[in-house]
Coordinates of C-alpha atoms in Angstrom, one line a residue:
X1 CA 98.7 107.6 116.2
X2 CA 99.6 109.3 112.8
X3 CA 96.1 107.4 110.5
X4 CA 94.2 111.1 110.6
X5 CA 96.3 111.7 108.0
X6 CA 95.2 110.0 105.5
X7 CA 91.7 111.7 105.9
X8 CA 92.9 114.0 103.1
X9 CA 92.3 113.1 99.8
X10 CA 94.9 113.4 96.5
X11 CA 95.6 113.5 93.0
X12 CA 96.6 117.0 92.7
X13 CA 99.0 119.7 93.9
X14 CA 97.5 123.1 94.8
X15 CA 99.7 125.9 93.7
X16 CA 99.7 127.8 96.6
X17 CA 99.8 127.3 100.2
X18 CA 95.9 128.3 101.8
X19 CA 96.6 130.9 104.8
X20 CA 93.8 132.3 107.3
X21 CA 93.2 135.6 108.1
X22 CA 95.4 134.5 112.4
X23 CA 98.5 133.7 110.2
X24 CA 98.3 130.2 110.2
X25 CA 99.6 127.6 107.9
X26 CA 97.7 124.0 106.7
X27 CA 99.5 122.4 104.8
X28 CA 97.0 119.7 104.0
X29 CA 94.8 121.5 101.9
X30 CA 97.3 121.1 100.1
X31 CA 96.0 118.4 98.7
X32 CA 93.1 118.3 97.0
X33 CA 90.9 115.9 94.1
X34 CA 90.4 117.4 90.3
X35 CA 88.5 115.7 89.0
X36 CA 88.9 116.8 85.1
X37 CA 92.7 115.3 85.6
X38 CA 93.5 113.7 82.0
X39 CA 95.2 111.3 80.7
X40 CA 99.2 111.7 81.4
X41 CA 98.2 113.9 84.4
X42 CA 96.9 110.4 85.7
X43 CA 99.4 108.3 84.4
X44 CA 102.2 110.3 86.2
X45 CA 99.7 111.0 89.8
X46 CA 99.9 106.8 89.4
X47 CA 103.8 107.0 88.6
X48 CA 104.2 108.9 91.8
X49 CA 102.2 106.9 93.9
X50 CA 103.5 103.7 92.9
X51 CA 106.8 105.4 93.3
X52 CA 107.5 105.6 97.3
X53 CA 110.5 103.4 98.4
X54 CA 108.7 101.1 99.8
X55 CA 111.4 97.4 100.2
X56 CA 109.7 96.0 102.6
X57 CA 106.1 96.4 100.7
X58 CA 105.8 92.2 101.9
X59 CA 106.0 92.2 106.1
X60 CA 104.8 95.5 105.1
X61 CA 101.1 94.5 103.9
X62 CA 100.9 92.1 106.3
X63 CA 101.1 94.6 109.2
X64 CA 98.8 96.6 107.2
X65 CA 96.4 93.9 107.8
X66 CA 96.6 92.6 111.8
X67 CA 96.2 96.9 112.1
X68 CA 92.9 96.7 110.3
X69 CA 92.2 92.8 112.3
X70 CA 93.1 94.1 115.7
X71 CA 91.2 97.7 115.0
X72 CA 88.0 95.6 114.3
X73 CA 87.7 92.8 116.8
X74 CA 90.1 95.4 119.3
X75 CA 89.4 99.1 119.3
X76 CA 86.8 99.7 117.5
X77 CA 84.5 97.8 119.7
X78 CA 86.6 99.2 122.7
X79 CA 85.7 102.9 121.6
X80 CA 82.4 102.0 120.9
X81 CA 81.9 100.9 125.1
X82 CA 84.3 103.6 125.3
X83 CA 81.6 106.4 123.7
X84 CA 79.0 104.7 125.5
X85 CA 80.0 104.7 129.3
X86 CA 81.4 108.3 129.2
X87 CA 79.6 111.5 129.3
X88 CA 80.9 113.6 126.5
X89 CA 82.2 115.9 128.6
X90 CA 84.3 114.0 130.4
X91 CA 85.7 112.7 127.0
X92 CA 86.6 116.1 126.4
X93 CA 89.1 116.2 129.1
X94 CA 90.9 112.8 128.2
X95 CA 91.2 114.9 125.2
X96 CA 92.6 117.5 126.1
X97 CA 94.5 117.0 129.3
X98 CA 96.6 114.6 126.7
X99 CA 96.6 117.6 123.6
X100 CA 98.3 119.4 126.4
X101 CA 100.8 116.9 127.3
X102 CA 101.4 116.8 123.4
X103 CA 102.4 120.2 123.4
X104 CA 105.4 119.9 125.3
X105 CA 107.0 117.9 122.8
X106 CA 105.3 120.6 120.1
X107 CA 107.5 123.1 121.3
X108 CA 109.8 121.3 121.7
X109 CA 110.3 120.2 118.1
X110 CA 109.3 124.3 117.4
X111 CA 112.2 125.2 118.8
X112 CA 114.1 122.7 117.5
X113 CA 113.2 123.8 114.4
X114 CA 113.5 127.6 114.4
X115 CA 109.4 128.2 115.2
X116 CA 109.8 131.0 117.0
X117 CA 106.5 132.3 116.5
X118 CA 104.8 129.0 116.6
X119 CA 107.3 128.3 119.8
X120 CA 105.5 131.1 121.9
X121 CA 102.2 130.5 120.5
X122 CA 102.2 126.7 121.8
X123 CA 103.9 128.4 125.7
X124 CA 101.1 130.4 125.5
X125 CA 98.7 127.1 124.8
X126 CA 100.7 125.1 127.4
X127 CA 100.3 128.5 129.7
X128 CA 96.9 129.3 129.6
X129 CA 95.3 125.1 129.5
X130 CA 97.5 124.6 131.7
X131 CA 96.5 126.8 134.4
X132 CA 93.4 128.6 133.5
X133 CA 92.5 125.0 132.0
X134 CA 93.3 123.0 135.0
X135 CA 96.4 121.1 134.1
X136 CA 94.6 121.4 130.7
X137 CA 91.0 119.7 131.0
X138 CA 89.3 122.2 128.3
X139 CA 91.3 124.2 126.4
X140 CA 90.6 128.1 127.2
X141 CA 94.1 128.7 124.4
X142 CA 92.3 127.5 120.9
X143 CA 88.7 129.9 121.7
X144 CA 91.5 132.9 122.4
X145 CA 93.1 132.0 119.1
X146 CA 95.6 129.8 120.0
X147 CA 95.4 127.0 118.3
X148 CA 97.0 123.7 118.5
X149 CA 100.1 123.3 115.7
X150 CA 101.3 120.0 115.6
X151 CA 105.2 119.7 115.8
X152 CA 107.5 115.5 116.4
X153 CA 110.7 115.3 115.6
X154 CA 110.5 113.6 112.3
X155 CA 109.3 116.8 111.3
X156 CA 112.5 117.9 112.5
X157 CA 114.3 115.5 111.6
X158 CA 113.0 116.6 107.9
X159 CA 113.5 120.2 107.9
X160 CA 117.0 119.0 108.6
X161 CA 116.8 117.4 105.5
X162 CA 117.1 113.9 106.6
X163 CA 116.1 111.8 104.0
X164 CA 112.2 110.1 104.6
X165 CA 114.3 106.2 104.2
X166 CA 112.3 102.3 104.2
X167 CA 108.2 103.3 104.8
X168 CA 106.4 101.0 107.1
X169 CA 103.3 100.0 108.9
X170 CA 103.5 99.9 112.3
X171 CA 102.2 97.8 114.8
X172 CA 99.2 99.4 115.6
X173 CA 100.5 103.2 114.9
X174 CA 100.0 102.0 111.2
X175 CA 102.1 104.3 108.4
X176 CA 105.0 105.7 109.1
X177 CA 108.7 105.8 107.4
X178 CA 112.1 105.2 109.6
X179 CA 112.9 108.8 110.1
X180 CA 109.2 109.1 111.3
X181 CA 109.6 105.8 113.1
X182 CA 113.6 108.1 115.1
X183 CA 111.3 110.8 115.7
X184 CA 108.1 109.1 117.0
X185 CA 110.5 107.3 120.0
X186 CA 112.7 110.7 120.1
X187 CA 109.2 112.3 121.2
X188 CA 108.4 109.1 123.5
X189 CA 112.0 109.8 126.0
X190 CA 110.8 112.9 125.3
X191 CA 107.9 113.1 127.1
X192 CA 109.1 110.4 129.6
X193 CA 112.0 112.6 130.0
X194 CA 110.3 116.5 130.6
X195 CA 108.2 114.7 132.8
X196 CA 105.3 117.8 132.1
X197 CA 102.2 116.9 135.2
X198 CA 104.5 113.9 136.4
X199 CA 102.7 111.4 133.7
X200 CA 105.8 110.4 132.9
X201 CA 106.0 109.3 136.0
X202 CA 103.0 107.9 136.0
X203 CA 102.1 106.3 133.1
X204 CA 105.5 104.1 134.0
X205 CA 103.7 102.3 137.4
X206 CA 100.1 103.1 136.1
X207 CA 99.2 101.0 132.4
X208 CA 96.2 102.0 132.6
X209 CA 96.7 105.6 131.4
X210 CA 98.1 104.6 128.4
X211 CA 96.1 102.2 127.6
X212 CA 92.8 105.6 128.4
X213 CA 95.2 107.5 126.3
X214 CA 95.9 105.1 123.4
X215 CA 91.7 104.6 123.4
X216 CA 91.6 108.2 123.1
X217 CA 93.7 108.5 120.3
X218 CA 91.8 106.0 118.1
X219 CA 88.2 108.3 119.5
X220 CA 89.5 110.8 117.9
X221 CA 91.3 109.5 115.2
X222 CA 88.5 109.0 112.0
X223 CA 89.7 107.3 109.7
X224 CA 88.5 103.3 109.6
X225 CA 89.3 100.7 107.2
X226 CA 88.2 99.9 104.3
X227 CA 86.9 103.2 103.7
X228 CA 88.3 104.2 100.6
X229 CA 86.6 101.3 98.9
X230 CA 89.0 100.3 96.4
X231 CA 91.0 97.6 96.1
X232 CA 94.5 99.8 96.2
X233 CA 93.7 101.1 99.5
X234 CA 97.8 99.7 100.5
X235 CA 98.3 102.1 98.2
X236 CA 96.6 105.2 98.5
X237 CA 97.3 105.1 101.8
X238 CA 100.6 104.4 101.1
X239 CA 100.7 107.3 99.2
X240 CA 98.2 110.0 101.1
X241 CA 100.8 110.0 104.0
X242 CA 104.1 110.4 102.1
X243 CA 103.1 113.5 100.9
X244 CA 101.2 114.9 103.4
X245 CA 104.1 114.8 105.9
X246 CA 106.8 116.3 102.6
X247 CA 103.8 119.1 103.0
X248 CA 104.2 119.2 106.6
X249 CA 107.8 119.5 106.2
X250 CA 108.2 122.1 103.8
X251 CA 105.6 124.2 106.0

């Protein structure tokens, strides 16, 4: 699910890219709020926010509302129950396990984007977390200085110059565009094809695994509909998503 991207606050972009001492970049930190914007800058930023290719806006707005209702009536109550009946250590283990599965596509896309160091780091993460972390239930790699670095096929397509295409709101998944939706399908197919830890095979016959993954994704996503407290939430979400994806691709 792509909703974690919406947590970034955006108005002006920084001139430099933040780099930790370990060499890892954090592109979303380039999105900064500047309370000192003058009127001209405000108008320019407003025009830029509205200037997102959204030919299906009427349909997208309906889907956004559908996702809001799905979240309020189904997903958040389920997540609340999940928190109450599942100990924290178990929830952490579930999240680590699915993150470890996700590192398979992270590795594939790092290789496709010719990011050699990132590919080697992700390979090391997979080895340490799968072997020492007992199939990924624990995450010793992060403590060893190998944080998770997400890469998806949408970023890979963008790396090779494929344009965004029209903005889309996907059922349950939220903000996307034609390029990233294609990437989402490709990553799903890659994961099923590689069948790491036999998850692809097991999930095909055990829908409860897919349901658990969906609940875990919502559990680990901090975004809440309406939290922007603005009548222009749709436009803000659209702009932040589009800008954040550009920063990730440029990383």
